[in-house]
Coordinates of C-alpha atoms in Angstrom, one line a residue:
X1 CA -114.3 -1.9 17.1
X2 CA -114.6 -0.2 13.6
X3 CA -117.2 2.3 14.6
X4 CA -115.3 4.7 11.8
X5 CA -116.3 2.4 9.2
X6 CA -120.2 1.2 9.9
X7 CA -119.9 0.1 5.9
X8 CA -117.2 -2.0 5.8
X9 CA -118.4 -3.8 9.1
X10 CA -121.9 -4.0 8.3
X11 CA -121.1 -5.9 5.2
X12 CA -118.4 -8.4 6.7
X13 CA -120.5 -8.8 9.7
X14 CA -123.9 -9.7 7.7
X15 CA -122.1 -11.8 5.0
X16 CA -120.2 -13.7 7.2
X17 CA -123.1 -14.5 9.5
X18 CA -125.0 -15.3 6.7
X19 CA -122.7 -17.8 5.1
X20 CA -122.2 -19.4 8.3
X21 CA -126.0 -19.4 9.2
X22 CA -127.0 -20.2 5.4
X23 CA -124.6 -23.1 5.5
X24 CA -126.5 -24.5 8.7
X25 CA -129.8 -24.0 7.5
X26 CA -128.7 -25.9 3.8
X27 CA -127.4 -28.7 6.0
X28 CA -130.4 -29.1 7.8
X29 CA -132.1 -29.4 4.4
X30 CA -134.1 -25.4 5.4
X31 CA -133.9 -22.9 2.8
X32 CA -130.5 -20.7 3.1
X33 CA -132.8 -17.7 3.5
X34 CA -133.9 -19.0 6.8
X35 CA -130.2 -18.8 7.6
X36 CA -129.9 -15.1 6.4
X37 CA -132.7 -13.8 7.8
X38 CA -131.3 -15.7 11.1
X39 CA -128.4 -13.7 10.7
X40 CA -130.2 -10.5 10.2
X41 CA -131.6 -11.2 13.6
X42 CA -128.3 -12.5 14.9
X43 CA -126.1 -8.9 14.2
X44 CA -129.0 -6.7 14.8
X45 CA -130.2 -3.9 17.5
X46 CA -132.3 -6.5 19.1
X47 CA -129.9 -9.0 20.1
X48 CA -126.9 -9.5 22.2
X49 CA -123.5 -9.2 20.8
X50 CA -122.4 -6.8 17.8
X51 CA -124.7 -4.6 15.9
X52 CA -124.6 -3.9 12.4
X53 CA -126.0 -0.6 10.9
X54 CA -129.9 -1.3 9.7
X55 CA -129.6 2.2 7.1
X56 CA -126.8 1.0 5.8
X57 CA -128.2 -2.4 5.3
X58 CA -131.3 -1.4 4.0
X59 CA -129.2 0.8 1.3
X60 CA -127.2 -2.2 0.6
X61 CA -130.5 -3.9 -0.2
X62 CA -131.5 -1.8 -2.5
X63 CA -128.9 -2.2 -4.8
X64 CA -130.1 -6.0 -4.5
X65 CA -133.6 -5.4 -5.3
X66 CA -132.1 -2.8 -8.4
X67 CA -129.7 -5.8 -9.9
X68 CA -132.4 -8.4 -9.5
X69 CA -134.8 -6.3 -11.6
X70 CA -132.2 -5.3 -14.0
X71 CA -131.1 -9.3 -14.8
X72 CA -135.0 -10.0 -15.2
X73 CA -135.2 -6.9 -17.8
X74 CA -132.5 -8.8 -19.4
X75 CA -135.0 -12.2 -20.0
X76 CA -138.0 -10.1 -20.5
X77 CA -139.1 -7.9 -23.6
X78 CA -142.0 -5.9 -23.9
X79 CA -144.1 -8.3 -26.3
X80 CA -144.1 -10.7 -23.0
X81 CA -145.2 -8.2 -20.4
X82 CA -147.7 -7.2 -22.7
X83 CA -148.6 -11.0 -23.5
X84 CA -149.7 -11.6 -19.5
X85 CA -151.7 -8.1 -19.5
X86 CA -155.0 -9.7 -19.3
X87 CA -154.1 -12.0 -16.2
X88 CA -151.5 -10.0 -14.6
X89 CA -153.3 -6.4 -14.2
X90 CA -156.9 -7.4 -13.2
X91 CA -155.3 -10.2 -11.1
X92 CA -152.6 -8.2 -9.0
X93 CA -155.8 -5.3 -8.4
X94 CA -157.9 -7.7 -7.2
X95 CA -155.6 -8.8 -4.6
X96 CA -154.3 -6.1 -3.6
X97 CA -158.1 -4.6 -3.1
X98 CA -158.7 -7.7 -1.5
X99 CA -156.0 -7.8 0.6
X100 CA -155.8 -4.1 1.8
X101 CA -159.5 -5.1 3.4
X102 CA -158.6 -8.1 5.1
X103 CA -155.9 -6.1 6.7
X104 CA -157.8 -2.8 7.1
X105 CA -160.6 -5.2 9.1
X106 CA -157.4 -6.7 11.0
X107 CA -156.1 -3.0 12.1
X108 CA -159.8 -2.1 13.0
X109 CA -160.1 -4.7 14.8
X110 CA -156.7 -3.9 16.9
X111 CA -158.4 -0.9 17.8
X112 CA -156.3 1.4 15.1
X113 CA -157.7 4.5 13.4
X114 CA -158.8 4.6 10.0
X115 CA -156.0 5.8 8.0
X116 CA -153.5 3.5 10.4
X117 CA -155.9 -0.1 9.4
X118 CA -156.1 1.4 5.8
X119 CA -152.0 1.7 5.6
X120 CA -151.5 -1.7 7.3
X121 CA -153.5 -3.5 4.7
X122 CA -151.9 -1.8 1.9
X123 CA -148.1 -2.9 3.4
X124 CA -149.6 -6.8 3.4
X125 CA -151.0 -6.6 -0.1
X126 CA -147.6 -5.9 -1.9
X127 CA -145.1 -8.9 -2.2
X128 CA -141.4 -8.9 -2.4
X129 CA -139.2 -8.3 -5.4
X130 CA -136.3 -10.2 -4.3
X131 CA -138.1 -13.3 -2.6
X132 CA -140.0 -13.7 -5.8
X133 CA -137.6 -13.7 -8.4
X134 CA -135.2 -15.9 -6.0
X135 CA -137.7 -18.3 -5.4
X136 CA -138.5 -18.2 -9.3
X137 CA -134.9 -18.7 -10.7
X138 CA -134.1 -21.5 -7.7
X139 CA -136.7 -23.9 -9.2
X140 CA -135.8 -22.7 -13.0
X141 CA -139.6 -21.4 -13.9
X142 CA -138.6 -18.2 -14.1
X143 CA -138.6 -18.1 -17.8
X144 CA -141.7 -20.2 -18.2
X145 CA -145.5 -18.9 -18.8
X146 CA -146.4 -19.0 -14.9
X147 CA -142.8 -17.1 -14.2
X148 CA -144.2 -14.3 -16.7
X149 CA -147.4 -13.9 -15.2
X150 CA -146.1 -13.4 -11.5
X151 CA -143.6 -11.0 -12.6
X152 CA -146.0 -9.0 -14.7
X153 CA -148.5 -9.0 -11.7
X154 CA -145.5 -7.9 -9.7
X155 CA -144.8 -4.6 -12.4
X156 CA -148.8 -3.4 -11.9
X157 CA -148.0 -3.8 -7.9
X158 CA -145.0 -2.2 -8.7
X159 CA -147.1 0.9 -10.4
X160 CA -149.7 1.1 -7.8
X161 CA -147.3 1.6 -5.0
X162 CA -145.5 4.4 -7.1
X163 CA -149.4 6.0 -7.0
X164 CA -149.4 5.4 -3.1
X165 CA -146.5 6.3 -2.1
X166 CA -147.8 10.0 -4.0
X167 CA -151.3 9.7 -2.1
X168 CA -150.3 9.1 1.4
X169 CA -148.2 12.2 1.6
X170 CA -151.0 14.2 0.1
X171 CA -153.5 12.3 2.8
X172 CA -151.5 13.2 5.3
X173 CA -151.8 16.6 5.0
X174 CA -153.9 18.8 6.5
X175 CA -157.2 20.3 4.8
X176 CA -156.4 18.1 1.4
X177 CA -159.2 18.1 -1.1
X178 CA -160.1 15.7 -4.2
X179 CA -158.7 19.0 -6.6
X180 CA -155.2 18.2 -4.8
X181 CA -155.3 15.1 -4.8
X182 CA -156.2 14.6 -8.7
X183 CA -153.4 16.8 -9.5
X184 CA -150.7 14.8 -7.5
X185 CA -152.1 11.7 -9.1
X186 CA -152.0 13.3 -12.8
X187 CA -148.5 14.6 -12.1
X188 CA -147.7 11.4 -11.1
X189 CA -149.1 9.7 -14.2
X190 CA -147.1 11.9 -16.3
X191 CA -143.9 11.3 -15.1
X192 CA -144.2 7.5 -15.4
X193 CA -145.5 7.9 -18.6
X194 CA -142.2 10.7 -19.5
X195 CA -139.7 7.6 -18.4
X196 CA -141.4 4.8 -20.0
X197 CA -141.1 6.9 -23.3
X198 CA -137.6 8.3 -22.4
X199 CA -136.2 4.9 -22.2
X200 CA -138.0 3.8 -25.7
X201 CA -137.5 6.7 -27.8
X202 CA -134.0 7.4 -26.3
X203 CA -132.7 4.7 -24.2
X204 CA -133.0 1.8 -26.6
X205 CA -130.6 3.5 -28.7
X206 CA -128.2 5.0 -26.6
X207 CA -128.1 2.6 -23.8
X208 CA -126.6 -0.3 -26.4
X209 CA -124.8 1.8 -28.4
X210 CA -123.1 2.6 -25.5
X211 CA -122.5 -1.0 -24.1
X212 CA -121.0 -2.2 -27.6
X213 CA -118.4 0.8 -27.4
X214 CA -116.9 0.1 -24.2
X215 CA -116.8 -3.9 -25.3
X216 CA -115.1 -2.6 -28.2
X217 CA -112.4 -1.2 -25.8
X218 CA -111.6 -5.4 -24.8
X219 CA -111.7 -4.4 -20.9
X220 CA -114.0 -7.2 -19.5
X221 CA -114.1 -4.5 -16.1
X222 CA -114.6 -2.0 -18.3
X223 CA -117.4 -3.5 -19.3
X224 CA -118.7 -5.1 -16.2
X225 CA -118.5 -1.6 -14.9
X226 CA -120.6 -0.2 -17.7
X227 CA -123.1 -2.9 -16.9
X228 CA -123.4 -1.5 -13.4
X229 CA -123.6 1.5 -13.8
X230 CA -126.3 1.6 -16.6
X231 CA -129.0 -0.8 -14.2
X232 CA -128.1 1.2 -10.9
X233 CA -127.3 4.8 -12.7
X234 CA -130.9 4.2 -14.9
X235 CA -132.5 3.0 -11.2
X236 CA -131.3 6.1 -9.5
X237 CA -132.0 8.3 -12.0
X238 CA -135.4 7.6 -12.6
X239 CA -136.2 7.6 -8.9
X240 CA -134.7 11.0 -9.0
X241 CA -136.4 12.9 -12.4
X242 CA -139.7 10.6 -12.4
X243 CA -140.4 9.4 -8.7
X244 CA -140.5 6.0 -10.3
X245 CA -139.3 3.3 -8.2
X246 CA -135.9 1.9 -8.2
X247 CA -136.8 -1.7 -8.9
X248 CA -139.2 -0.1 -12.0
X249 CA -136.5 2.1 -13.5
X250 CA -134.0 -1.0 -13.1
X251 CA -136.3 -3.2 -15.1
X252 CA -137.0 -0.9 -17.6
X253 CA -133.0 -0.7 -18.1
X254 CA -132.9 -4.3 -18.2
X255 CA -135.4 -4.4 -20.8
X256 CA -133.9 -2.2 -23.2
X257 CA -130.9 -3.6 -22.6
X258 CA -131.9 -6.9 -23.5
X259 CA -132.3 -5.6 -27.4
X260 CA -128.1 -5.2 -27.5
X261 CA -125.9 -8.3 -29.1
X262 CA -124.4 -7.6 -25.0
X263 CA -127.2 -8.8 -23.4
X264 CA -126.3 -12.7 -22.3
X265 CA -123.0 -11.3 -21.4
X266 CA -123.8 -8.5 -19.3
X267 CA -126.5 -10.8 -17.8
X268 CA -123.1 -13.0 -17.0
X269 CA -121.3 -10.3 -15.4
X270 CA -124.0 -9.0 -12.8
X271 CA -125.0 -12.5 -11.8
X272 CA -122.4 -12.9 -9.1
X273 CA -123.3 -9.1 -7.8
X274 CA -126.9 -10.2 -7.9
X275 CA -126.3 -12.9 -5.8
X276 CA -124.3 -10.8 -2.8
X277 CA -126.6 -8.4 -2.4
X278 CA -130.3 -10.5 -3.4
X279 CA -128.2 -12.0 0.5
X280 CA -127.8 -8.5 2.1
X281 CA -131.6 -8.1 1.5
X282 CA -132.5 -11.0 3.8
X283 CA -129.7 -9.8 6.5
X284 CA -131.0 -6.0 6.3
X285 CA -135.1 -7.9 7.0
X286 CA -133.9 -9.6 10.1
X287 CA -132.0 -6.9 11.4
X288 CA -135.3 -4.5 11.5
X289 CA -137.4 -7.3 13.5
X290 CA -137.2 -6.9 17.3
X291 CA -138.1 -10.4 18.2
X292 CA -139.9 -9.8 21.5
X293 CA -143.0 -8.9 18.9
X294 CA -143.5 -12.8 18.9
X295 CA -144.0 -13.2 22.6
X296 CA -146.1 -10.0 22.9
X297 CA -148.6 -10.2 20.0
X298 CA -148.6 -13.9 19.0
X299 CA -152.7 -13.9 17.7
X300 CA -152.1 -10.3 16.2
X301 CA -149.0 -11.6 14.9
X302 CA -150.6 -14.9 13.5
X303 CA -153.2 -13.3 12.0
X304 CA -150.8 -10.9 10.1
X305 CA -149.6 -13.8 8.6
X306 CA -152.5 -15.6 7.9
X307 CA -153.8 -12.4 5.8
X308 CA -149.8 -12.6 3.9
X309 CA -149.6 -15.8 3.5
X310 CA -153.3 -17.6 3.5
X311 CA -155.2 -14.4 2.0
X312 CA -152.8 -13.4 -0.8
X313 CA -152.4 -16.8 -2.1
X314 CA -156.1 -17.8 -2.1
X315 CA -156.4 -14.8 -3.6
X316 CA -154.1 -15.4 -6.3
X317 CA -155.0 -18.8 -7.0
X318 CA -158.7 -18.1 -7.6
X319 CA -158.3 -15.1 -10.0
X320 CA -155.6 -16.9 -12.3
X321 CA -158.3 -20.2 -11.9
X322 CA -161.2 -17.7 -13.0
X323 CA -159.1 -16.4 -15.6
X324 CA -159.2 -20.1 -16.9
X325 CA -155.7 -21.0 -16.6
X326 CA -154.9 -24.3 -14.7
X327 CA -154.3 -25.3 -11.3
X328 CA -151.0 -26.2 -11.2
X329 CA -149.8 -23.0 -13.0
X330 CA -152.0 -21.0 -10.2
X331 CA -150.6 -22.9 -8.2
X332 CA -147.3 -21.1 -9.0
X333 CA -148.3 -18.0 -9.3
X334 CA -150.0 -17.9 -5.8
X335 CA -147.3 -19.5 -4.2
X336 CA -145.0 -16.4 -5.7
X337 CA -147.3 -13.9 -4.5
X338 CA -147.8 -15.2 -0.6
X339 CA -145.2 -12.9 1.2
X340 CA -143.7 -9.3 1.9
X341 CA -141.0 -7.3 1.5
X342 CA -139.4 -4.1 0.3
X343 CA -142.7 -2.1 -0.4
X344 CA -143.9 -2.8 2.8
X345 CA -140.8 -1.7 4.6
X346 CA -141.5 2.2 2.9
X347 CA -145.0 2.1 3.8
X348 CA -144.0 1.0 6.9
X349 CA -141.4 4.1 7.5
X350 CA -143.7 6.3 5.4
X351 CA -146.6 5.7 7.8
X352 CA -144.2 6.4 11.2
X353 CA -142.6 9.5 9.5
X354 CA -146.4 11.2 9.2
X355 CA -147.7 9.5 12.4
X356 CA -149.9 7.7 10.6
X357 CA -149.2 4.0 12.0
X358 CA -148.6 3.1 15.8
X359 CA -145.5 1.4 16.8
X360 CA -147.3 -2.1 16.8
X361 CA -148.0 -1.5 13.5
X362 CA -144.8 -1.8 11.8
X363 CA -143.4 -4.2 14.4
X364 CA -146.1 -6.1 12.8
X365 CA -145.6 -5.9 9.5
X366 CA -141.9 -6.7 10.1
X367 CA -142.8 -9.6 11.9
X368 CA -144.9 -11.0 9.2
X369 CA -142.6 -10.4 6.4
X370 CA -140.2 -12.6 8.0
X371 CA -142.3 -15.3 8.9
X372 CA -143.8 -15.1 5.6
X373 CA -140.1 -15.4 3.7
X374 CA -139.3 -18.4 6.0
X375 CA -142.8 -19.8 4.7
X376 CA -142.9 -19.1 1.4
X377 CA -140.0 -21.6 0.1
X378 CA -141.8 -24.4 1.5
X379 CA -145.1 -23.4 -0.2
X380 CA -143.6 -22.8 -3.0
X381 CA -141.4 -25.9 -3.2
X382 CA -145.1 -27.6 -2.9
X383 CA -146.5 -25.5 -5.9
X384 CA -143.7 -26.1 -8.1
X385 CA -144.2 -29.8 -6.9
X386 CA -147.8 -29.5 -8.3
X387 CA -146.5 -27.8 -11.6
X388 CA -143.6 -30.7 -12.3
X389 CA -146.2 -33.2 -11.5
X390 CA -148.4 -31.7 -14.7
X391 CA -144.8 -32.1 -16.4
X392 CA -144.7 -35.4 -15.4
X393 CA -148.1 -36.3 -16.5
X394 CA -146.2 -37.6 -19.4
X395 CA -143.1 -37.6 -18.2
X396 CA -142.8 -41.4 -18.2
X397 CA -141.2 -41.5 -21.5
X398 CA -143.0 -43.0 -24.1
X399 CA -142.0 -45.5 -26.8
X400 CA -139.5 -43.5 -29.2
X401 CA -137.0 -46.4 -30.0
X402 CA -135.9 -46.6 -33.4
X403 CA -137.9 -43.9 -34.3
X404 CA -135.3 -41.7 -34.9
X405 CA -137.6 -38.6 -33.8
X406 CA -137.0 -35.0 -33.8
X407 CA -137.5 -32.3 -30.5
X408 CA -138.8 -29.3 -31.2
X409 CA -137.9 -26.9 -28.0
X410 CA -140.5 -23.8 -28.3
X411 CA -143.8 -23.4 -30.4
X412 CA -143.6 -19.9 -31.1
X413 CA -143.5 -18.5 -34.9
X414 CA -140.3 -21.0 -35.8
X415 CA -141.1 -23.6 -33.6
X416 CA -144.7 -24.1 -35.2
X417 CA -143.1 -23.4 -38.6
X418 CA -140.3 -26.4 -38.2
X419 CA -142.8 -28.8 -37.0
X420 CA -145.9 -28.5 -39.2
X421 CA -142.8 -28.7 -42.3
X422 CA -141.9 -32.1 -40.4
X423 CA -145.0 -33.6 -40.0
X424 CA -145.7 -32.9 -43.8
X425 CA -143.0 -34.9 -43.9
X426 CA -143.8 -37.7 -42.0
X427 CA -141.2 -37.2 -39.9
X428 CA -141.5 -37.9 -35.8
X429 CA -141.9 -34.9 -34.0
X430 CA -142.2 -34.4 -30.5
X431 CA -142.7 -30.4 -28.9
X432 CA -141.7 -29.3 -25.5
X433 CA -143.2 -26.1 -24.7
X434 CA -144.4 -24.3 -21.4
X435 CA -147.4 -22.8 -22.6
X436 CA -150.4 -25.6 -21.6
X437 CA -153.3 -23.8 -23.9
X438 CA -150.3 -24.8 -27.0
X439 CA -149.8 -27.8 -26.1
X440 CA -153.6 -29.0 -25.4
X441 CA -154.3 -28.4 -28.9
X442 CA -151.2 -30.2 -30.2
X443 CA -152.4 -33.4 -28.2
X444 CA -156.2 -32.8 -29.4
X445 CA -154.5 -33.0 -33.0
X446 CA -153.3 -36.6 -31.9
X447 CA -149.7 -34.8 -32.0
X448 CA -146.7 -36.1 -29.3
X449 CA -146.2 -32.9 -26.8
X450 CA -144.7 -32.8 -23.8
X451 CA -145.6 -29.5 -21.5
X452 CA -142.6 -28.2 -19.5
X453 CA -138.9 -25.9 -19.5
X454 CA -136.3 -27.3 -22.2
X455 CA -133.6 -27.2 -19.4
X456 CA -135.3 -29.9 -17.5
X457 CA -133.3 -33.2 -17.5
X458 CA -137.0 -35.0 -16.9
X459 CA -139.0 -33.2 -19.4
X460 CA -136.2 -34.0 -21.7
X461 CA -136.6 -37.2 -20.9
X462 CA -140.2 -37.3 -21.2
X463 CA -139.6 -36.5 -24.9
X464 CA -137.3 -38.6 -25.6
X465 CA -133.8 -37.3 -25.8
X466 CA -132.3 -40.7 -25.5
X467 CA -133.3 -41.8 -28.5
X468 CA -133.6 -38.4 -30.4
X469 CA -131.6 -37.6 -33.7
X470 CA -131.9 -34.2 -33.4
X471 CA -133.1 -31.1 -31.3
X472 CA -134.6 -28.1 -32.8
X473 CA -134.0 -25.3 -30.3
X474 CA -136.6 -22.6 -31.5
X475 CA -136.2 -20.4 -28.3
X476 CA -135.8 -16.6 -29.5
X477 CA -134.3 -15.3 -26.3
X478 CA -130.3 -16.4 -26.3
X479 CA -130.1 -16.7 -22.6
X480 CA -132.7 -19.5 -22.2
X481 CA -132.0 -21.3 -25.8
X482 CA -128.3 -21.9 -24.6
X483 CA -129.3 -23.0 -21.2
X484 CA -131.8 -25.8 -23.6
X485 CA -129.0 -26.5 -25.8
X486 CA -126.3 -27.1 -22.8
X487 CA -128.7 -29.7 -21.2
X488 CA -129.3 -31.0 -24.2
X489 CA -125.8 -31.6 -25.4
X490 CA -125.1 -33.1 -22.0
X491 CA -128.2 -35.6 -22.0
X492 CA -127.8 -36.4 -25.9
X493 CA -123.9 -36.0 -27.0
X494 CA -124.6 -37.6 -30.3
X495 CA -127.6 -35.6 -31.6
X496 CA -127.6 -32.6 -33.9
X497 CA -128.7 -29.9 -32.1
X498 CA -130.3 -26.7 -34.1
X499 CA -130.7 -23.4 -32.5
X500 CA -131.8 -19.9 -33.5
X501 CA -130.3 -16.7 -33.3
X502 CA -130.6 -13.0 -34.3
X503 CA -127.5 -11.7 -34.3
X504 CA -123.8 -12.6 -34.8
X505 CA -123.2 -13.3 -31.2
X506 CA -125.7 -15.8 -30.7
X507 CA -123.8 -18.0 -33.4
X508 CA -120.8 -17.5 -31.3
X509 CA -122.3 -18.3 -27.6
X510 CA -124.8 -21.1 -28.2
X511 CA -121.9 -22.9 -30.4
X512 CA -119.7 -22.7 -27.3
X513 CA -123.1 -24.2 -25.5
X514 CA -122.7 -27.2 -28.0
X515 CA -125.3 -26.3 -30.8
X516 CA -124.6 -28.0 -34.0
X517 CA -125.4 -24.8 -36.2
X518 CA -127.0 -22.0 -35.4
X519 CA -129.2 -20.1 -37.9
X520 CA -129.6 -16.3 -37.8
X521 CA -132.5 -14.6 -39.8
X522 CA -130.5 -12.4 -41.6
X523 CA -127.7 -14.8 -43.0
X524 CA -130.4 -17.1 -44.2
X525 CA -132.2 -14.3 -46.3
X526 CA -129.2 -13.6 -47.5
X527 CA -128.1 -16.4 -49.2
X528 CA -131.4 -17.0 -50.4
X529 CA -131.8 -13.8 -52.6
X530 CA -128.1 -14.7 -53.8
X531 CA -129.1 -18.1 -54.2
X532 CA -132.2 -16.9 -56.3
X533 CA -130.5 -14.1 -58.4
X534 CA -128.1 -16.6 -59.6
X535 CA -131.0 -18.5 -60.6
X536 CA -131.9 -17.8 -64.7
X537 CA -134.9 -16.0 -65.1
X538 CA -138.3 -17.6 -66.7
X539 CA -138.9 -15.7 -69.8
X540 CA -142.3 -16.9 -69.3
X541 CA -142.8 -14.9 -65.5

């Protein structure tokens, strides 16, 4: 055995059990993360057989969790964090307050102390980074309004666990007094406030300068490894200076990296990477659950889950419904919200490092984060059931023959633009855009509007793309505009397909995609002010 190399062994051994198990669990029509976690389980201390290292694993996750936060920085800007503010921050506080009860009463209940209840409910409040955003970019809603909202209400959980994992420390202390406590917490404010402004004032100008000269060197590993380096060196760093969380730090990165002409291509490059280790996340769960927890403490163990998985989605689903959005985007949201993960995990550790949480405990929480991640696809292949069937309210297509119609793809500042100059124009028009309160006024107005993602073969459909002359993609981010334009190219190889860019790039990589032409701000001005100065002035103006 390779016990001089608990690296290399760990990783072969947990891939290759998860490939294998993963392939099963696909064939048996399961979600492949029933087959990792499986494996976890399967090359853990708890089981027969060999036994992988669970430090090394959970290290190995990490840089998972840091990638996967890093490629949604890349799709997200600040304009649409700040866009789901109103839903995501009172939404993720309430249930996490709520939460945190519900399992504080559950600890109480199993005869634990105060502070042990109080840090169990915390550790079921927080969901999972990496079961989120795989569960988000599986079903391809990850770029739509409801994909927005869970990940903004997963940045404030995010924030409030950087705050806790300051308090409990301080807690756990002995003689500790509000003074000391109000100082750790305004330390703590400051240094996430000192990143957030390092990375804007500094970081969106180095960080892309820096990217464009090593592509200028023509070493696509060159590159790659700049890529790397940037979302895991920014991760570790500001774990390091500002006690911000890795997966924080890495979206921030992400973020700022999105405003580089790079920014499709080094999402490109760290897919593949994202991939291997979002995997190694699901082996390093299983390995840390000793199974004999589900013999021992199946009611405790039931009602852990029933607090993840029943509580935090109810939870969800009525504050997004209060908030007056509709059911089958809470639906979606709730869904993404009902499980565990990494948070819990440190709480968990935290709590047994200051003697804080009996063993039970965290066998506990362990338990119910992997139940809760075998759950969780098949509520939320039911949610995102719900939010294609409002898709397909419509989705029968209706009668565009012979009318020779355009698709407009987005209703943002161009999208609205393009279409209100068509219908002046009495030419057909049919939108497709994800944001329901849009699209509910467009069909007030008697106009045709079909609410989904571009990228969908059916919404497609719905609008028509069969019999569609041209498509109007009006998508500002690059990354989702050519995934639009690829679908439709391949449903509609005939049609003139627009799209919009910003920068030089874009012309290049959605042309590949199959756009027709794509226009770019800048070149347009242009050649208007040259087209205009050639003009011959009015002596009359």
């Amino acid at each position: 055995m390779l016990h001089h190399a608990p690296l290399l062994t760990t990783i072969a051994a947990g891939l290759g059990a998860a490939f294998i198990l993963g392939l099963i669990a696909q064939k048996l029509r399961l979600s492949p993360i029933v087959g990792y976690l499986a494996a976890g389980m399967a090359i853990g201390p708890f089981t027969p057989g060999f036994v992988g290292d669970p430090e090394i694993a959970m290290q190995l996750s990490e840089i998972g969790v840091i990638l996967l936060m890093f490629g949604v920085g890349l799709h997200f800007s600040f304009k649409e964090l700040l866009a789901v503010r109103k839903v995501a921050l009172p939404g993720a506080l309430i249930q996490m307050l709520v939460a945190s009860a519900a399992g504080t009463g559950l600890g109480l209940f199993l005869g634990w102390s105060l502070g042990a209840a109080l840090l169990f409910g915390l550790a079921l409040s927080v969901a999972s980074t990496v079961v989120m955003l795989r569960a988000l970019e599986d079903r391809q809603l990850l770029d739509t309004r409801a994909g927005h909202i869970a990940i903004g209400w997963l940045i404030v959980e995010d924030l409030a666990m950087v705050i806790a994992l300051v308090i409990i420390p301080v807690v756990a202390a002995d003689a500790v007094g509000p003074l000391e406590l109000t100082k750790e917490l305004a330390i703590t404010g400051l240094k996430v406030g000192a990143f957030v402004a390092l990375m804007v004032v500094v970081g969106r100008r180095v960080i892309p300068w820096l990217l464009a000269k090593v592509a200028d060197t023509g070493s696509r590993e060159l590159f790659t490894l700049a890529v790397l380096a940037l979302g895991i060196g920014v991760a570790v760093g500001a774990a390091w200076m500002f006690d911000v969380s890795f997966a924080l730090g890495a979206f921030f990165a992400g973020m700022i990296l999105r405003e580089s002409e790079l920014s499709q291509r080094a999402a490109e490059d760290s897919l593949p990477l994202r991939d291997a280790f979002a995997v190694l996340f699901f082996v390093s769960v299983g390995m840390l659950v000793d199974p004999a927890v589900f013999v021992e403490q199946p009611l405790a163990l039931l009602a852990t889950v029933l607090v993840i998985v029943g509580g935090k989605f109810a939870i969800a689903y009525l504050v997004v419904r209060v908030l007056k959005y509709s059911r089958r985007m809470s639906l979606v949201v709730a869904a993404s919200l009902a499980q565990i993960g990494e948070f819990s995990f440190i709480l968990v550790t935290l709590g047994t490092e200051y003697e804080i949480l009996p063993g039970d405990a965290g066998d506990l929480v362990l338990a119910g984060a992997i139940v809760s991640i075998v759950i969780n696809p098949f509520l939320f292949a039911w949610a995102s059931r719900a939010y294609r069937a409002s898709e397909a309210d419509d989705a029968a297509p209706r009668e565009y023959e012979g009318r020779g119609h355009v698709i407009v793809v987005g209703f943002g500042r161009v999208g609205s633009r393009v279409a209100a100059g068509l219908w002046e124009r009495d030419i057909p028009v049919v939108v497709v855009d994800d944001n329901e309160n849009r699209v509910k006024v467009m069909r007030d107005e008697g106009r045709e509007a079909i609410l989904g993602n571009g990228v969908r073969s059916k919404v497609l459909h719905a609008a028509g793309i069969d019999e569609a002359r041209m498509v109007v993609v009006a998508i500002p981010d690059p990354l989702n505009a050519g995934a639009v334009v690829s679908k439709a190219r391949a449903l509609r190889p005939e049609a003139v397909i627009l799209a919009r860019g910003h920068r030089d790039v874009d012309i290049a990589y959605l042309t590949e995609l199959g756009a027709s032409q794509v226009l770019v701000g800048v070149h347009e001005v242009a050649d208007l002010i040259v087209q205009q100065a050639g003009e011959p002035m009015d002596p009359a103006q």
